[in-house]
Amino acid sequence: VENVVFEDNRFGCRGRVAVAADERAIGVTGEVPNLLAVASESLVTEQQGIGGWHFGYSPIGSSEYVDYPEYRHETQSSDGWHAPDGDEQCGCILRAWSDVYMRPGEACDAVKTYVCPQDGRILLGATGDLIPGEPSDDGVRLSVFHEKTLVWEKEMAAGDLAELPPLVLDVRVGDRIHFRVNKKRNSQGDGTDWDPT
């Protein structure tokens, strides 16, 4: 981008727009917001860390996070991240058709983690609803952690919709933001469509 002037602009939620962290503008004048808008759903790839996103799991009650080591193509319309000891215990993160489901296991939460590429202030949230894809029994518990600090949590009954409110956090390069889906009492039918931005 060349010869861009920013004057009296206000920037809101950019939705599902992925902007590379290393993009730069040439010849820019005026007040320039350092804007990086990244949605997790748009970055489900066969490689961990693309766009700062990692897909993994955390033992229930633990602050230890582990990337899923295996990416599998299940069918032509379904693929995703899995643990070696099976989805029942550690859950998985699947892309099925146009949705991405975080499915917790019996022993672990399913976790999307964003690693901050630089120091700054970030706005977490989504303008629309967070939709659990198929909780059929006891629902799920959603939570957001900044490193080990809980910043938001919500329990959801089967079929509920939830909106992640705007959360503003000051971060340092390398800080991790964890988006966790917990089974509550059991993991039956707990696949949850959650695309944090």
Short mmCIF file of C-alpha atoms in Angstrom, two decimals:
data_model
loop_
_atom_site.label_atom_id
_atom_site.label_comp_id
_atom_site.label_asym_id
_atom_site.label_seq_id
_atom_site.Cartn_x
_atom_site.Cartn_y
_atom_site.Cartn_z
CA VAL A 1 0.00 0.00 0.00
CA GLU A 2 1.47 3.36 -0.96
CA ASN A 3 0.66 7.00 -0.15
CA VAL A 4 -2.10 6.32 2.37
CA VAL A 5 -3.35 9.09 4.68
CA PHE A 6 -5.35 8.31 7.84
CA GLU A 7 -7.29 11.22 9.34
CA ASP A 8 -10.02 11.05 12.03
CA ASN A 9 -10.74 7.39 11.40
CA ARG A 10 -12.22 4.99 13.90
CA PHE A 11 -11.57 1.28 13.58
CA GLY A 12 -14.05 -1.28 14.83
CA CYS A 13 -14.29 -5.05 14.62
CA ARG A 14 -12.98 -6.25 11.24
CA GLY A 15 -14.72 -9.61 11.55
CA ARG A 16 -13.01 -12.50 9.82
CA VAL A 17 -10.26 -10.55 8.10
CA ALA A 18 -6.82 -12.13 8.44
CA VAL A 19 -3.93 -9.65 8.20
CA ALA A 20 -0.35 -10.92 8.22
CA ALA A 21 1.69 -9.66 11.16
CA ASP A 22 4.63 -8.66 8.94
CA GLU A 23 2.69 -6.54 6.43
CA ARG A 24 3.87 -2.95 6.19
CA ALA A 25 2.67 0.17 4.37
CA ILE A 26 4.97 2.50 2.43
CA GLY A 27 4.69 6.29 2.53
CA VAL A 28 1.92 6.37 5.14
CA THR A 29 1.19 9.69 6.86
CA GLY A 30 -1.14 10.63 9.68
CA GLU A 31 -2.13 8.57 12.71
CA VAL A 32 -1.89 4.90 11.75
CA PRO A 33 -3.47 2.27 13.98
CA ASN A 34 -1.34 -0.86 14.26
CA LEU A 35 -4.20 -3.16 13.35
CA LEU A 36 -4.03 -6.93 13.23
CA ALA A 37 -7.36 -8.75 12.86
CA VAL A 38 -7.15 -12.51 12.90
CA ALA A 39 -9.96 -15.05 13.18
CA SER A 40 -9.12 -18.60 14.18
CA GLU A 41 -11.52 -20.34 11.79
CA SER A 42 -9.89 -18.86 8.73
CA LEU A 43 -6.51 -20.22 9.83
CA VAL A 44 -7.17 -23.90 10.37
CA THR A 45 -4.31 -25.41 8.39
CA GLU A 46 -2.19 -28.53 8.50
CA GLN A 47 0.60 -26.63 10.26
CA GLN A 48 0.59 -25.32 13.82
CA GLY A 49 1.35 -21.64 14.43
CA ILE A 50 0.12 -20.17 11.15
CA GLY A 51 -1.09 -16.63 11.83
CA GLY A 52 -0.19 -17.12 15.50
CA TRP A 53 -2.81 -19.85 16.06
CA HIS A 54 -2.20 -23.21 17.75
CA PHE A 55 -4.73 -25.99 18.14
CA GLY A 56 -4.39 -28.26 21.14
CA TYR A 57 -5.64 -29.48 24.47
CA SER A 58 -5.17 -29.01 28.19
CA PRO A 59 -5.79 -31.55 30.96
CA ILE A 60 -8.86 -30.50 32.95
CA GLY A 61 -7.82 -28.28 35.86
CA SER A 62 -4.33 -27.75 34.44
CA SER A 63 -2.60 -24.71 32.95
CA GLU A 64 -0.42 -26.93 30.75
CA TYR A 65 -1.17 -26.67 27.02
CA VAL A 66 -0.15 -29.19 24.38
CA ASP A 67 -0.48 -28.83 20.61
CA TYR A 68 -2.33 -31.66 18.90
CA PRO A 69 0.47 -33.56 17.10
CA GLU A 70 -1.53 -35.05 14.26
CA TYR A 71 -3.57 -33.56 11.44
CA ARG A 72 -5.85 -36.09 9.77
CA HIS A 73 -8.11 -35.98 6.74
CA GLU A 74 -11.19 -37.86 7.91
CA THR A 75 -13.35 -37.47 4.81
CA GLN A 76 -13.51 -35.17 1.83
CA SER A 77 -15.50 -32.68 3.91
CA SER A 78 -13.96 -33.22 7.35
CA ASP A 79 -10.41 -32.93 8.65
CA GLY A 80 -8.70 -31.67 11.78
CA TRP A 81 -6.30 -31.93 14.71
CA HIS A 82 -6.13 -35.00 16.96
CA ALA A 83 -4.16 -36.39 19.90
CA PRO A 84 -2.38 -39.74 19.63
CA ASP A 85 -4.34 -41.30 22.52
CA GLY A 86 -7.69 -40.67 20.91
CA ASP A 87 -10.43 -38.09 20.70
CA GLU A 88 -12.38 -39.55 23.63
CA GLN A 89 -9.74 -38.52 26.18
CA CYS A 90 -8.10 -35.42 24.66
CA GLY A 91 -10.78 -34.19 22.29
CA CYS A 92 -10.05 -32.70 18.87
CA ILE A 93 -10.56 -29.63 16.70
CA LEU A 94 -12.31 -30.49 13.44
CA ARG A 95 -13.22 -28.63 10.32
CA ALA A 96 -16.48 -30.07 9.02
CA TRP A 97 -17.93 -28.42 5.93
CA SER A 98 -17.81 -24.68 6.70
CA ASP A 99 -17.67 -24.93 10.51
CA VAL A 100 -14.81 -25.58 12.91
CA TYR A 101 -15.74 -27.60 15.96
CA MET A 102 -13.82 -27.67 19.22
CA ARG A 103 -14.72 -30.99 20.83
CA PRO A 104 -13.50 -31.53 24.41
CA GLY A 105 -12.49 -34.95 25.66
CA GLU A 106 -13.25 -36.76 28.92
CA ALA A 107 -9.83 -35.85 30.35
CA CYS A 108 -8.94 -32.63 28.51
CA ASP A 109 -10.34 -29.34 27.28
CA ALA A 110 -10.06 -28.50 23.58
CA VAL A 111 -8.05 -25.29 23.22
CA LYS A 112 -7.33 -22.72 20.52
CA THR A 113 -4.32 -20.61 21.48
CA TYR A 114 -3.26 -17.31 19.93
CA VAL A 115 0.38 -16.26 20.43
CA CYS A 116 0.77 -12.48 20.34
CA PRO A 117 3.29 -11.38 17.68
CA GLN A 118 4.20 -8.08 19.37
CA ASP A 119 3.59 -5.85 22.38
CA GLY A 120 0.33 -3.95 22.28
CA ARG A 121 -3.34 -3.87 23.11
CA ILE A 122 -5.74 -6.44 21.72
CA LEU A 123 -9.51 -6.63 21.47
CA LEU A 124 -10.96 -10.13 21.80
CA GLY A 125 -14.46 -10.95 20.83
CA ALA A 126 -16.91 -11.46 18.04
CA THR A 127 -19.77 -9.35 16.81
CA GLY A 128 -22.00 -12.39 16.35
CA ASP A 129 -23.05 -15.33 18.45
CA LEU A 130 -20.84 -18.20 19.50
CA ILE A 131 -22.79 -21.29 18.58
CA PRO A 132 -22.22 -24.68 20.17
CA GLY A 133 -22.54 -27.07 17.29
CA GLU A 134 -24.13 -30.07 18.97
CA PRO A 135 -24.14 -30.18 22.76
CA SER A 136 -26.95 -32.63 23.46
CA ASP A 137 -26.74 -33.32 27.17
CA ASP A 138 -25.10 -31.10 29.77
CA GLY A 139 -23.67 -28.40 27.50
CA VAL A 140 -20.19 -26.92 27.75
CA ARG A 141 -18.13 -24.35 29.65
CA LEU A 142 -16.28 -21.75 27.56
CA SER A 143 -13.36 -19.79 28.99
CA VAL A 144 -10.67 -17.35 27.91
CA PHE A 145 -7.28 -17.20 29.64
CA HIS A 146 -4.50 -14.66 29.24
CA GLU A 147 -1.61 -16.98 30.06
CA LYS A 148 -2.82 -18.42 33.43
CA THR A 149 -5.29 -15.62 34.25
CA LEU A 150 -8.99 -16.31 33.63
CA VAL A 151 -10.52 -13.27 31.88
CA TRP A 152 -13.93 -14.66 30.84
CA GLU A 153 -16.04 -17.76 31.44
CA LYS A 154 -19.56 -18.88 30.57
CA GLU A 155 -21.49 -22.10 31.08
CA MET A 156 -23.84 -23.02 28.28
CA ALA A 157 -26.77 -25.39 28.25
CA ALA A 158 -27.45 -27.64 25.28
CA GLY A 159 -28.26 -25.54 22.22
CA ASP A 160 -27.51 -22.19 23.87
CA LEU A 161 -26.02 -19.23 22.03
CA ALA A 162 -23.43 -17.03 23.70
CA GLU A 163 -21.75 -13.80 22.73
CA LEU A 164 -18.16 -13.20 23.75
CA PRO A 165 -18.18 -9.59 24.98
CA PRO A 166 -15.38 -7.29 23.83
CA LEU A 167 -12.35 -7.88 26.05
CA VAL A 168 -9.40 -5.47 25.92
CA LEU A 169 -6.02 -6.83 27.07
CA ASP A 170 -2.55 -5.34 27.18
CA VAL A 171 -0.11 -7.98 25.97
CA ARG A 172 3.59 -8.58 25.42
CA VAL A 173 5.16 -10.37 22.51
CA GLY A 174 4.83 -14.13 23.07
CA ASP A 175 1.84 -13.86 25.44
CA ARG A 176 -0.67 -16.65 24.88
CA ILE A 177 -4.44 -16.23 24.80
CA HIS A 178 -6.24 -19.54 25.35
CA PHE A 179 -9.83 -20.24 24.28
CA ARG A 180 -10.98 -23.39 26.09
CA VAL A 181 -14.02 -25.62 25.71
CA ASN A 182 -14.71 -27.83 28.74
CA LYS A 183 -17.07 -30.82 28.83
CA LYS A 184 -18.75 -29.94 32.15
CA ARG A 185 -19.98 -33.39 33.30
CA ASN A 186 -19.44 -35.41 30.10
CA SER A 187 -18.21 -34.89 26.56
CA GLN A 188 -21.10 -36.49 24.73
CA GLY A 189 -22.13 -34.32 21.78
CA ASP A 190 -20.09 -31.34 22.99
CA GLY A 191 -18.71 -30.20 19.62
CA THR A 192 -18.73 -26.38 19.78
CA ASP A 193 -18.48 -23.99 16.89
CA TRP A 194 -16.39 -21.13 18.32
CA ASP A 195 -14.40 -18.74 16.16
CA PRO A 196 -12.67 -16.25 18.48
CA THR A 197 -11.22 -13.21 16.81
#
